[in-house]
Each structure stands twice: as structure tokens, then as C-alpha cells.
Amino acid sequence: MRSKLIIGWREWAGLPDLGVEHIKAKVDTGAKTSAIHAYKVKKFMQDGAPWAEFRLHPVQKRKRPEILCRAPIVDERAVRSSSGHEEVRFVVSTTLRLGPFDRKIELTLTNRDDMGFRMLIGRQALMKQFIVDSGLSYALGEPGHI
């Protein structure tokens, strides 16, 4: 059996396909799919397939830097937030970097401007590789050390 990496309730993550080197992420095993704060979201077609263009601020409570991102849309689905509000979101496919691991994940695009973290890492992204220790923070290290 392959050993699993222990991570904390919050970690530094990377989204290399989107040009995001580091972003603070809350690990949320109560959420099925991962989510990221995105705005100015537009759907467009590329080579006959739907894609999303969006902008994000990877740093909490700051409007800079602003990163322009593009990713393939794999679905549009209704998602219910922890407050009970339901919205239809684009779901994109991208690579998540957590410590030494890179893996393809599904990521929903939503407005998280009022939330404490710009990104949530849901349980689908964690399956088979990670164990969450809720008593730890940044178990994989600070930016530059991950």
C-alpha cells in the first residue's frame, strides 16, 4: 500500500496550468469539489470545445496581482454553498500542486470575495493521496519550500 501524505487544514497550493504559483487554500473535506474565487468569467469555444476565461486574485484581501486564466470546461453544475445558496457554476479541469504531488482536478469557479480563503480544496482532489490532520497548518511548508 502506498503511503499517504499528511496535510493540514490549510495549505499552500499551486495551479501551474493557470499560472498560479502559490495560493492559500482551505482544505475542506465537507466539500466534494474544489472551488476558486473567479470573476469576469466568460465562456468561449476553442477547437470546438467549451473553455472558460476568468480572472483571479490569488492573495487574500488584495486586488493585486490579477491573473488572467483560461481552462477547459468539463461541466456546468448546480452547487449548494455551506450557507444553503445554490448556484450554477462552470467546472474546469486543471492541475493542482500540493507538496510533491501534481494531479488533475475539477475546480468550480465562483465569487469567494467575502470568504477567508480564495480557494477550497475538496475531498475529490484529496482522494487516495492525502490524509488531513485538522490540528496542522501548512504541513507542506511555506512558499519557496514546497
PDB file of C-alpha atoms in Angstrom, residues 34-119:
ATOM      1  CA  SER A  34     -12.673  22.191  -5.118  1.00  0.00           C
ATOM      2  CA  ALA A  35     -13.542  25.859  -5.723  1.00  0.00           C
ATOM      3  CA  ILE A  36     -11.654  29.042  -6.510  1.00  0.00           C
ATOM      4  CA  HIS A  37     -12.514  32.732  -6.428  1.00  0.00           C
ATOM      5  CA  ALA A  38     -13.047  33.816 -10.035  1.00  0.00           C
ATOM      6  CA  TYR A  39     -14.567  36.912 -11.604  1.00  0.00           C
ATOM      7  CA  LYS A  40     -15.159  38.282 -15.108  1.00  0.00           C
ATOM      8  CA  VAL A  41     -15.921  34.686 -16.096  1.00  0.00           C
ATOM      9  CA  LYS A  42     -16.639  34.188 -19.802  1.00  0.00           C
ATOM     10  CA  LYS A  43     -17.325  31.047 -21.791  1.00  0.00           C
ATOM     11  CA  PHE A  44     -15.724  30.700 -25.237  1.00  0.00           C
ATOM     12  CA  MET A  45     -15.090  27.960 -27.792  1.00  0.00           C
ATOM     13  CA  GLN A  46     -11.606  26.699 -28.613  1.00  0.00           C
ATOM     14  CA  ASP A  47     -11.113  23.936 -31.175  1.00  0.00           C
ATOM     15  CA  GLY A  48     -14.807  23.061 -30.869  1.00  0.00           C
ATOM     16  CA  ALA A  49     -14.696  22.650 -27.079  1.00  0.00           C
ATOM     17  CA  PRO A  50     -16.015  24.979 -24.351  1.00  0.00           C
ATOM     18  CA  TRP A  51     -13.441  26.897 -22.324  1.00  0.00           C
ATOM     19  CA  ALA A  52     -13.650  29.469 -19.545  1.00  0.00           C
ATOM     20  CA  GLU A  53     -11.702  32.699 -19.341  1.00  0.00           C
ATOM     21  CA  PHE A  54     -11.612  34.280 -15.910  1.00  0.00           C
ATOM     22  CA  ARG A  55      -9.556  36.418 -13.592  1.00  0.00           C
ATOM     23  CA  LEU A  56      -8.470  35.736 -10.055  1.00  0.00           C
ATOM     24  CA  HIS A  57      -6.647  37.387  -7.191  1.00  0.00           C
ATOM     25  CA  PRO A  58      -4.507  34.689  -5.538  1.00  0.00           C
ATOM     26  CA  VAL A  59      -3.720  36.798  -2.444  1.00  0.00           C
ATOM     27  CA  GLN A  60      -6.380  37.123   0.256  1.00  0.00           C
ATOM     28  CA  LYS A  61      -7.778  40.625   0.862  1.00  0.00           C
ATOM     29  CA  ARG A  62      -5.827  42.068  -2.086  1.00  0.00           C
ATOM     30  CA  LYS A  63      -6.828  43.070  -5.593  1.00  0.00           C
ATOM     31  CA  ARG A  64      -3.302  42.607  -6.963  1.00  0.00           C
ATOM     32  CA  PRO A  65      -1.885  40.639  -8.579  1.00  0.00           C
ATOM     33  CA  GLU A  66      -4.660  39.867 -11.018  1.00  0.00           C
ATOM     34  CA  ILE A  67      -4.143  36.724 -13.093  1.00  0.00           C
ATOM     35  CA  LEU A  68      -5.921  36.056 -16.387  1.00  0.00           C
ATOM     36  CA  CYS A  69      -6.693  32.331 -16.669  1.00  0.00           C
ATOM     37  CA  ARG A  70      -8.117  30.001 -19.309  1.00  0.00           C
ATOM     38  CA  ALA A  71      -9.161  26.387 -18.748  1.00  0.00           C
ATOM     39  CA  PRO A  72     -11.336  23.758 -20.434  1.00  0.00           C
ATOM     40  CA  ILE A  73     -14.891  23.500 -19.106  1.00  0.00           C
ATOM     41  CA  VAL A  74     -15.793  19.908 -18.209  1.00  0.00           C
ATOM     42  CA  ASP A  75     -19.244  20.597 -16.760  1.00  0.00           C
ATOM     43  CA  GLU A  76     -21.752  23.160 -15.552  1.00  0.00           C
ATOM     44  CA  ARG A  77     -23.433  22.102 -12.328  1.00  0.00           C
ATOM     45  CA  ALA A  78     -25.604  23.350  -9.516  1.00  0.00           C
ATOM     46  CA  VAL A  79     -23.591  23.681  -6.309  1.00  0.00           C
ATOM     47  CA  ARG A  80     -25.046  24.399  -2.876  1.00  0.00           C
ATOM     48  CA  SER A  81     -22.837  26.535  -0.631  1.00  0.00           C
ATOM     49  CA  SER A  82     -22.453  25.995   3.105  1.00  0.00           C
ATOM     50  CA  SER A  83     -24.964  28.828   3.606  1.00  0.00           C
ATOM     51  CA  GLY A  84     -27.546  26.900   1.556  1.00  0.00           C
ATOM     52  CA  HIS A  85     -27.386  29.149  -1.521  1.00  0.00           C
ATOM     53  CA  GLU A  86     -27.444  27.225  -4.821  1.00  0.00           C
ATOM     54  CA  GLU A  87     -25.770  28.495  -7.983  1.00  0.00           C
ATOM     55  CA  VAL A  88     -24.801  27.034 -11.346  1.00  0.00           C
ATOM     56  CA  ARG A  89     -21.024  27.068 -11.763  1.00  0.00           C
ATOM     57  CA  PHE A  90     -18.580  26.266 -14.518  1.00  0.00           C
ATOM     58  CA  VAL A  91     -16.357  23.324 -13.643  1.00  0.00           C
ATOM     59  CA  VAL A  92     -12.893  23.425 -15.207  1.00  0.00           C
ATOM     60  CA  SER A  93     -10.100  20.889 -15.375  1.00  0.00           C
ATOM     61  CA  THR A  94      -6.661  21.964 -14.165  1.00  0.00           C
ATOM     62  CA  THR A  95      -3.588  20.704 -12.327  1.00  0.00           C
ATOM     63  CA  LEU A  96      -3.344  21.088  -8.539  1.00  0.00           C
ATOM     64  CA  ARG A  97       0.104  21.091  -6.947  1.00  0.00           C
ATOM     65  CA  LEU A  98       0.225  20.122  -3.267  1.00  0.00           C
ATOM     66  CA  GLY A  99       3.710  19.493  -1.955  1.00  0.00           C
ATOM     67  CA  PRO A 100       5.420  16.955  -4.231  1.00  0.00           C
ATOM     68  CA  PHE A 101       2.177  15.910  -5.945  1.00  0.00           C
ATOM     69  CA  ASP A 102       0.620  17.225  -9.145  1.00  0.00           C
ATOM     70  CA  ARG A 103      -2.794  15.904 -10.100  1.00  0.00           C
ATOM     71  CA  LYS A 104      -5.647  16.831 -12.410  1.00  0.00           C
ATOM     72  CA  ILE A 105      -8.691  18.095 -10.530  1.00  0.00           C
ATOM     73  CA  GLU A 106     -12.080  19.606 -11.173  1.00  0.00           C
ATOM     74  CA  LEU A 107     -12.384  23.179  -9.936  1.00  0.00           C
ATOM     75  CA  THR A 108     -15.587  25.225  -9.738  1.00  0.00           C
ATOM     76  CA  LEU A 109     -15.471  28.947 -10.499  1.00  0.00           C
ATOM     77  CA  THR A 110     -17.323  31.176  -8.036  1.00  0.00           C
ATOM     78  CA  ASN A 111     -17.187  34.517  -6.257  1.00  0.00           C
ATOM     79  CA  ARG A 112     -15.366  33.929  -2.953  1.00  0.00           C
ATOM     80  CA  ASP A 113     -14.510  37.607  -2.403  1.00  0.00           C
ATOM     81  CA  ASP A 114     -16.155  37.649   1.029  1.00  0.00           C
ATOM     82  CA  MET A 115     -14.633  34.333   2.118  1.00  0.00           C
ATOM     83  CA  GLY A 116     -11.463  33.903   4.159  1.00  0.00           C
ATOM     84  CA  PHE A 117      -9.735  31.767   1.539  1.00  0.00           C
ATOM     85  CA  ARG A 118      -9.645  32.287  -2.220  1.00  0.00           C
ATOM     86  CA  MET A 119      -9.526  28.519  -2.757  1.00  0.00           C
TER      87      MET A 119
END
